Structure formats: C-alpha cells, structure tokens
C-alpha cells in the first residue's frame, strides 16, 4: 500500500498547553492498537507523516544520537552526526526523511521498520518517553485539527497495527493506556478508564503539560 503524502503535524506539547486534557473517548475506544513493526511495502507511521519536535524534544534526541546511530549508521558523518532537523518555525523542527519518505531515525530489522530512538532507549535503560517525540508516543492518537481534543488520526484503520473493535467497548486498548500514561502522567489512564467504564463518550482530566 502506498504511503500517503506526508503532512506537517504540530507536536502535542505545542498544541496542548493547559493542564487540562480533553479526550474523545468514543473514537479511542473503537480500536485495538498493537505495534510490532511495519513490513516493507505496507503503510507505516514512520513514513506517512512529517514529525515535528520542540526544542526540548530535539535536545533529548541529540543526547542519544550516538546510541541511535548504532541502529542507523546513516546518521554518522565524518565529523560526527548528520543534522536531520529542518526548522519549521521558531522553536519547532521537522525530522528529515530518506528518498522513500522514511524517517531518518527509523531502520529496518528482521524485515520490519523499527525506531532507533525506541531501541536506543531500551539499550540505555531509559523509558521511551525520555527519548521519543510525544507525537510518536501518542500515535495513532492526535489532536483534532482546530480543536484541543485528543482523538484518533483520521486514517488510523488504514494501518495494520490498528483494528476496529466489534461493538462498543468500555476499556481502552492497553497500548493506548500506556501511551497516555507515559505522556500525561501516571494515573491519567486510570481516570480515563473510569470515565470509559461509566459509558462516557468524552472526558476532561487534569494533567501535566
């Protein structure tokens, strides 16, 4: 399946400044999500979107580039490491891609696409949220255009890692629970699960920025 045209997405930290998180539970409860790497030729989140990062996220990535370059040798140059960031606007940078549109921080192993930042975090004994951009941690969730509501990306079901549930569920997919907890603070997933268990279609919870 051909990857769709990449589009710029503001990072979640840029879009969601208040300590309040609005969540479209009805959409997030509609799928199961499980990532085990993308096969060559199939739609992949590492090539379908342009990922933008804040200065803080960029600095976190730079700190683990030596470890990430062990998985992605193309990151190395004669004098150090390649500059893989393009400035989009003040304080916001897009991660470059290769000729096939694949994120330069991605690599192929065992016939599947993997994230060198995730692999570097594991090798260094760090949690993924200490290294990876929040936009990547949250995917297939994102903020609705023009709104501050966390929901599913419009084309979530075009990816093999997302499957539509049968009937209405009152429990979030474990992978999505883990992502929300990692990005917005421990305990947030419990609040969302409580709302979901009560049959709520949306939720508003306090969270860290």
PDB file of C-alpha atoms in Angstrom:
ATOM      1  CA  UNK A   1       0.000   0.000   0.000  1.00  0.00           C
ATOM      2  CA  UNK A   2       1.445   3.378  -0.945  1.00  0.00           C
ATOM      3  CA  UNK A   3       2.099   5.789   1.889  1.00  0.00           C
ATOM      4  CA  UNK A   4       0.002   8.891   1.845  1.00  0.00           C
ATOM      5  CA  UNK A   5       1.513  12.323   1.356  1.00  0.00           C
ATOM      6  CA  UNK A   6       3.305  13.444   4.495  1.00  0.00           C
ATOM      7  CA  UNK A   7       1.746  16.400   6.275  1.00  0.00           C
ATOM      8  CA  UNK A   8       3.139  18.596   8.981  1.00  0.00           C
ATOM      9  CA  UNK A   9       1.704  17.976  12.447  1.00  0.00           C
ATOM     10  CA  UNK A  10       2.367  20.224  15.391  1.00  0.00           C
ATOM     11  CA  UNK A  11       3.761  18.259  18.318  1.00  0.00           C
ATOM     12  CA  UNK A  12       1.426  17.522  21.180  1.00  0.00           C
ATOM     13  CA  UNK A  13       3.404  19.680  23.610  1.00  0.00           C
ATOM     14  CA  UNK A  14       2.927  22.672  21.322  1.00  0.00           C
ATOM     15  CA  UNK A  15      -0.793  22.142  20.826  1.00  0.00           C
ATOM     16  CA  UNK A  16      -1.834  21.248  24.336  1.00  0.00           C
ATOM     17  CA  UNK A  17      -0.546  23.911  26.728  1.00  0.00           C
ATOM     18  CA  UNK A  18      -3.173  23.935  29.521  1.00  0.00           C
ATOM     19  CA  UNK A  19      -3.171  21.418  32.366  1.00  0.00           C
ATOM     20  CA  UNK A  20      -6.457  20.059  31.037  1.00  0.00           C
ATOM     21  CA  UNK A  21      -6.782  17.178  28.601  1.00  0.00           C
ATOM     22  CA  UNK A  22      -9.927  16.785  26.507  1.00  0.00           C
ATOM     23  CA  UNK A  23     -10.315  13.254  25.173  1.00  0.00           C
ATOM     24  CA  UNK A  24     -12.675  11.850  22.537  1.00  0.00           C
ATOM     25  CA  UNK A  25     -13.222   8.503  24.249  1.00  0.00           C
ATOM     26  CA  UNK A  26     -15.712   7.274  21.667  1.00  0.00           C
ATOM     27  CA  UNK A  27     -13.059   7.236  18.947  1.00  0.00           C
ATOM     28  CA  UNK A  28     -10.198   5.898  21.068  1.00  0.00           C
ATOM     29  CA  UNK A  29     -12.356   3.092  22.473  1.00  0.00           C
ATOM     30  CA  UNK A  30     -13.250   1.978  18.947  1.00  0.00           C
ATOM     31  CA  UNK A  31      -9.899   0.326  18.168  1.00  0.00           C
ATOM     32  CA  UNK A  32      -7.215  -2.004  19.414  1.00  0.00           C
ATOM     33  CA  UNK A  33      -3.624  -0.983  18.782  1.00  0.00           C
ATOM     34  CA  UNK A  34      -0.552  -3.221  18.803  1.00  0.00           C
ATOM     35  CA  UNK A  35       2.746  -2.265  17.144  1.00  0.00           C
ATOM     36  CA  UNK A  36       5.208  -4.983  16.134  1.00  0.00           C
ATOM     37  CA  UNK A  37       6.931  -3.140  13.298  1.00  0.00           C
ATOM     38  CA  UNK A  38       5.788  -2.444   9.739  1.00  0.00           C
ATOM     39  CA  UNK A  39       6.556  -4.704   6.784  1.00  0.00           C
ATOM     40  CA  UNK A  40       8.165  -3.251   3.658  1.00  0.00           C
ATOM     41  CA  UNK A  41       5.510  -2.027   1.257  1.00  0.00           C
ATOM     42  CA  UNK A  42       2.751  -1.531   3.812  1.00  0.00           C
ATOM     43  CA  UNK A  43       1.563   1.786   5.195  1.00  0.00           C
ATOM     44  CA  UNK A  44       3.850   2.862   8.033  1.00  0.00           C
ATOM     45  CA  UNK A  45       3.517   5.737  10.503  1.00  0.00           C
ATOM     46  CA  UNK A  46       7.284   6.366  10.154  1.00  0.00           C
ATOM     47  CA  UNK A  47       6.758   7.418   6.531  1.00  0.00           C
ATOM     48  CA  UNK A  48       3.122   8.559   6.424  1.00  0.00           C
ATOM     49  CA  UNK A  49       3.570  11.722   8.494  1.00  0.00           C
ATOM     50  CA  UNK A  50       6.044  14.512   8.997  1.00  0.00           C
ATOM     51  CA  UNK A  51       7.006  14.610  12.670  1.00  0.00           C
ATOM     52  CA  UNK A  52       7.732  17.975  14.232  1.00  0.00           C
ATOM     53  CA  UNK A  53       9.533  18.338  17.546  1.00  0.00           C
ATOM     54  CA  UNK A  54      10.069  21.112  20.056  1.00  0.00           C
ATOM     55  CA  UNK A  55      13.485  22.324  21.175  1.00  0.00           C
ATOM     56  CA  UNK A  56      13.213  20.192  24.317  1.00  0.00           C
ATOM     57  CA  UNK A  57      12.405  17.074  22.291  1.00  0.00           C
ATOM     58  CA  UNK A  58      15.199  17.848  19.826  1.00  0.00           C
ATOM     59  CA  UNK A  59      17.720  18.100  22.672  1.00  0.00           C
ATOM     60  CA  UNK A  60      16.571  14.742  24.058  1.00  0.00           C
ATOM     61  CA  UNK A  61      17.067  13.134  20.669  1.00  0.00           C
ATOM     62  CA  UNK A  62      20.536  14.636  20.217  1.00  0.00           C
ATOM     63  CA  UNK A  63      21.652  13.229  23.571  1.00  0.00           C
ATOM     64  CA  UNK A  64      21.004   9.649  22.397  1.00  0.00           C
ATOM     65  CA  UNK A  65      22.192  10.034  18.794  1.00  0.00           C
ATOM     66  CA  UNK A  66      25.397   8.030  19.460  1.00  0.00           C
ATOM     67  CA  UNK A  67      23.294   5.059  20.585  1.00  0.00           C
ATOM     68  CA  UNK A  68      20.673   5.585  17.851  1.00  0.00           C
ATOM     69  CA  UNK A  69      23.418   5.702  15.206  1.00  0.00           C
ATOM     70  CA  UNK A  70      24.321   2.144  16.177  1.00  0.00           C
ATOM     71  CA  UNK A  71      20.986   1.152  14.630  1.00  0.00           C
ATOM     72  CA  UNK A  72      21.038   3.844  11.923  1.00  0.00           C
ATOM     73  CA  UNK A  73      24.626   4.138  10.564  1.00  0.00           C
ATOM     74  CA  UNK A  74      23.472   6.755   8.048  1.00  0.00           C
ATOM     75  CA  UNK A  75      23.233   9.220  10.952  1.00  0.00           C
ATOM     76  CA  UNK A  76      27.033   9.281  11.213  1.00  0.00           C
ATOM     77  CA  UNK A  77      29.227  11.692   9.249  1.00  0.00           C
ATOM     78  CA  UNK A  78      32.971  12.120   9.101  1.00  0.00           C
ATOM     79  CA  UNK A  79      32.857  14.774  11.797  1.00  0.00           C
ATOM     80  CA  UNK A  80      30.099  13.429  13.992  1.00  0.00           C
ATOM     81  CA  UNK A  81      26.396  13.158  13.213  1.00  0.00           C
ATOM     82  CA  UNK A  82      24.199  14.431  10.411  1.00  0.00           C
ATOM     83  CA  UNK A  83      21.829  17.337  11.058  1.00  0.00           C
ATOM     84  CA  UNK A  84      18.473  15.673  10.459  1.00  0.00           C
ATOM     85  CA  UNK A  85      16.284  18.572  11.590  1.00  0.00           C
ATOM     86  CA  UNK A  86      14.677  21.278   9.430  1.00  0.00           C
ATOM     87  CA  UNK A  87      13.400  24.425  11.109  1.00  0.00           C
ATOM     88  CA  UNK A  88       9.672  24.873  10.512  1.00  0.00           C
ATOM     89  CA  UNK A  89       9.154  27.926  12.693  1.00  0.00           C
ATOM     90  CA  UNK A  90      10.600  29.370  15.852  1.00  0.00           C
ATOM     91  CA  UNK A  91      11.067  26.539  18.356  1.00  0.00           C
ATOM     92  CA  UNK A  92       9.717  23.856  16.002  1.00  0.00           C
ATOM     93  CA  UNK A  93      11.711  21.424  13.837  1.00  0.00           C
ATOM     94  CA  UNK A  94      10.772  18.672  11.370  1.00  0.00           C
ATOM     95  CA  UNK A  95      12.699  15.389  11.290  1.00  0.00           C
ATOM     96  CA  UNK A  96      14.161  14.696   7.828  1.00  0.00           C
ATOM     97  CA  UNK A  97      13.325  11.616   5.740  1.00  0.00           C
ATOM     98  CA  UNK A  98      15.124   9.489   3.176  1.00  0.00           C
ATOM     99  CA  UNK A  99      14.298   9.226  -0.542  1.00  0.00           C
ATOM    100  CA  UNK A 100      11.454   6.813   0.239  1.00  0.00           C
ATOM    101  CA  UNK A 101       9.923   9.183   2.773  1.00  0.00           C
ATOM    102  CA  UNK A 102      11.018   7.118   5.767  1.00  0.00           C
ATOM    103  CA  UNK A 103      12.011   8.973   8.949  1.00  0.00           C
ATOM    104  CA  UNK A 104      15.818   9.120   9.206  1.00  0.00           C
ATOM    105  CA  UNK A 105      15.541   7.819  12.765  1.00  0.00           C
ATOM    106  CA  UNK A 106      13.893   4.612  11.539  1.00  0.00           C
ATOM    107  CA  UNK A 107      15.704   1.458  10.473  1.00  0.00           C
ATOM    108  CA  UNK A 108      14.821  -1.983   9.119  1.00  0.00           C
ATOM    109  CA  UNK A 109      15.470  -5.125  11.097  1.00  0.00           C
ATOM    110  CA  UNK A 110      14.019  -8.586  10.588  1.00  0.00           C
ATOM    111  CA  UNK A 111      12.134  -7.284   7.559  1.00  0.00           C
ATOM    112  CA  UNK A 112      10.275  -4.672   9.635  1.00  0.00           C
ATOM    113  CA  UNK A 113      10.609  -0.940  10.282  1.00  0.00           C
ATOM    114  CA  UNK A 114      11.842  -0.069  13.769  1.00  0.00           C
ATOM    115  CA  UNK A 115      12.506   3.180  15.655  1.00  0.00           C
ATOM    116  CA  UNK A 116      16.148   3.796  16.568  1.00  0.00           C
ATOM    117  CA  UNK A 117      15.087   6.109  19.403  1.00  0.00           C
ATOM    118  CA  UNK A 118      12.991   3.355  20.968  1.00  0.00           C
ATOM    119  CA  UNK A 119      15.818   0.877  20.511  1.00  0.00           C
ATOM    120  CA  UNK A 120      18.349   3.350  21.949  1.00  0.00           C
ATOM    121  CA  UNK A 121      16.142   3.980  24.980  1.00  0.00           C
ATOM    122  CA  UNK A 122      15.946   0.249  25.691  1.00  0.00           C
ATOM    123  CA  UNK A 123      19.717  -0.135  25.282  1.00  0.00           C
ATOM    124  CA  UNK A 124      20.381   2.761  27.674  1.00  0.00           C
ATOM    125  CA  UNK A 125      17.839   1.626  30.249  1.00  0.00           C
ATOM    126  CA  UNK A 126      15.601   4.639  29.614  1.00  0.00           C
ATOM    127  CA  UNK A 127      11.840   4.773  29.159  1.00  0.00           C
ATOM    128  CA  UNK A 128      10.663   5.650  25.616  1.00  0.00           C
ATOM    129  CA  UNK A 129       9.091   8.905  26.811  1.00  0.00           C
ATOM    130  CA  UNK A 130      12.532  10.149  27.873  1.00  0.00           C
ATOM    131  CA  UNK A 131      13.670   9.974  24.262  1.00  0.00           C
ATOM    132  CA  UNK A 132      10.871   9.784  21.686  1.00  0.00           C
ATOM    133  CA  UNK A 133       8.755  12.742  20.485  1.00  0.00           C
ATOM    134  CA  UNK A 134       5.335  12.870  22.097  1.00  0.00           C
ATOM    135  CA  UNK A 135       3.675  12.813  18.689  1.00  0.00           C
ATOM    136  CA  UNK A 136       5.206   9.369  18.102  1.00  0.00           C
ATOM    137  CA  UNK A 137       4.406   8.116  21.591  1.00  0.00           C
ATOM    138  CA  UNK A 138       0.731   9.036  21.214  1.00  0.00           C
ATOM    139  CA  UNK A 139       0.156   7.771  17.666  1.00  0.00           C
ATOM    140  CA  UNK A 140      -2.441   6.691  16.440  1.00  0.00           C
ATOM    141  CA  UNK A 141      -3.879   9.384  18.678  1.00  0.00           C
ATOM    142  CA  UNK A 142      -3.502  13.060  17.852  1.00  0.00           C
ATOM    143  CA  UNK A 143      -5.295  16.333  18.378  1.00  0.00           C
ATOM    144  CA  UNK A 144      -8.236  17.116  16.126  1.00  0.00           C
ATOM    145  CA  UNK A 145      -7.460  19.917  13.708  1.00  0.00           C
ATOM    146  CA  UNK A 146      -8.628  23.254  15.090  1.00  0.00           C
ATOM    147  CA  UNK A 147      -9.559  21.688  18.431  1.00  0.00           C
ATOM    148  CA  UNK A 148      -7.736  20.719  21.604  1.00  0.00           C
ATOM    149  CA  UNK A 149      -9.291  17.246  21.732  1.00  0.00           C
ATOM    150  CA  UNK A 150      -7.217  14.052  21.806  1.00  0.00           C
ATOM    151  CA  UNK A 151      -8.715  11.642  19.290  1.00  0.00           C
ATOM    152  CA  UNK A 152      -7.701   9.077  16.677  1.00  0.00           C
ATOM    153  CA  UNK A 153      -5.995  10.180  13.476  1.00  0.00           C
ATOM    154  CA  UNK A 154      -8.482  10.090  10.611  1.00  0.00           C
ATOM    155  CA  UNK A 155      -6.731   7.269   8.756  1.00  0.00           C
ATOM    156  CA  UNK A 156      -5.963   5.069  11.791  1.00  0.00           C
ATOM    157  CA  UNK A 157      -7.666   1.997  10.306  1.00  0.00           C
ATOM    158  CA  UNK A 158      -5.518   2.156   7.171  1.00  0.00           C
ATOM    159  CA  UNK A 159      -2.632   0.785   9.260  1.00  0.00           C
ATOM    160  CA  UNK A 160      -2.275  -2.914  10.087  1.00  0.00           C
ATOM    161  CA  UNK A 161      -1.481  -2.187  13.750  1.00  0.00           C
ATOM    162  CA  UNK A 162      -4.962  -0.737  14.329  1.00  0.00           C
ATOM    163  CA  UNK A 163      -8.068  -2.918  14.263  1.00  0.00           C
ATOM    164  CA  UNK A 164     -11.697  -1.942  14.656  1.00  0.00           C
ATOM    165  CA  UNK A 165     -13.441  -3.448  17.665  1.00  0.00           C
ATOM    166  CA  UNK A 166     -16.781  -5.167  17.379  1.00  0.00           C
ATOM    167  CA  UNK A 167     -19.451  -3.465  19.401  1.00  0.00           C
ATOM    168  CA  UNK A 168     -18.962  -0.767  21.963  1.00  0.00           C
ATOM    169  CA  UNK A 169     -16.123  -1.229  24.446  1.00  0.00           C
ATOM    170  CA  UNK A 170     -15.624   0.367  27.853  1.00  0.00           C
ATOM    171  CA  UNK A 171     -11.915  -0.405  28.132  1.00  0.00           C
ATOM    172  CA  UNK A 172      -9.055   1.305  26.347  1.00  0.00           C
ATOM    173  CA  UNK A 173      -6.572  -0.734  24.345  1.00  0.00           C
ATOM    174  CA  UNK A 174      -3.590  -1.474  26.676  1.00  0.00           C
ATOM    175  CA  UNK A 175      -1.122   0.149  24.264  1.00  0.00           C
ATOM    176  CA  UNK A 176      -3.129   3.384  24.235  1.00  0.00           C
ATOM    177  CA  UNK A 177      -3.432   3.315  28.023  1.00  0.00           C
ATOM    178  CA  UNK A 178       0.357   3.031  28.273  1.00  0.00           C
ATOM    179  CA  UNK A 179       0.882   5.912  25.819  1.00  0.00           C
ATOM    180  CA  UNK A 180      -1.440   8.313  27.614  1.00  0.00           C
ATOM    181  CA  UNK A 181       0.113   7.412  30.953  1.00  0.00           C
ATOM    182  CA  UNK A 182       3.637   7.987  29.626  1.00  0.00           C
ATOM    183  CA  UNK A 183       2.877  11.344  28.049  1.00  0.00           C
ATOM    184  CA  UNK A 184       0.452  12.927  30.502  1.00  0.00           C
ATOM    185  CA  UNK A 185       1.453  11.443  33.845  1.00  0.00           C
ATOM    186  CA  UNK A 186       0.835   8.294  35.817  1.00  0.00           C
ATOM    187  CA  UNK A 187      -2.775   7.966  36.884  1.00  0.00           C
ATOM    188  CA  UNK A 188      -4.304   9.692  33.855  1.00  0.00           C
ATOM    189  CA  UNK A 189      -5.090   6.339  32.259  1.00  0.00           C
ATOM    190  CA  UNK A 190      -6.978   5.335  35.406  1.00  0.00           C
ATOM    191  CA  UNK A 191      -9.165   8.424  35.184  1.00  0.00           C
ATOM    192  CA  UNK A 192      -9.909   7.740  31.529  1.00  0.00           C
ATOM    193  CA  UNK A 193     -10.694   4.096  32.273  1.00  0.00           C
ATOM    194  CA  UNK A 194     -13.147   5.209  34.965  1.00  0.00           C
ATOM    195  CA  UNK A 195     -14.893   7.519  32.510  1.00  0.00           C
ATOM    196  CA  UNK A 196     -14.965   4.800  29.870  1.00  0.00           C
ATOM    197  CA  UNK A 197     -16.368   2.250  32.341  1.00  0.00           C
ATOM    198  CA  UNK A 198     -19.228   4.656  33.040  1.00  0.00           C
ATOM    199  CA  UNK A 199     -20.048   4.830  29.348  1.00  0.00           C
ATOM    200  CA  UNK A 200     -18.737   8.372  28.780  1.00  0.00           C
ATOM    201  CA  UNK A 201     -18.113   9.375  25.166  1.00  0.00           C
ATOM    202  CA  UNK A 202     -15.667  12.119  26.106  1.00  0.00           C
ATOM    203  CA  UNK A 203     -13.581  13.064  29.131  1.00  0.00           C
ATOM    204  CA  UNK A 204     -11.833  16.096  30.624  1.00  0.00           C
ATOM    205  CA  UNK A 205      -8.958  15.384  33.009  1.00  0.00           C
ATOM    206  CA  UNK A 206      -6.216  17.426  34.633  1.00  0.00           C
ATOM    207  CA  UNK A 207      -2.704  16.501  33.519  1.00  0.00           C
ATOM    208  CA  UNK A 208       0.874  17.673  33.306  1.00  0.00           C
ATOM    209  CA  UNK A 209       1.858  19.742  30.301  1.00  0.00           C
TER     210      UNK A 209
END
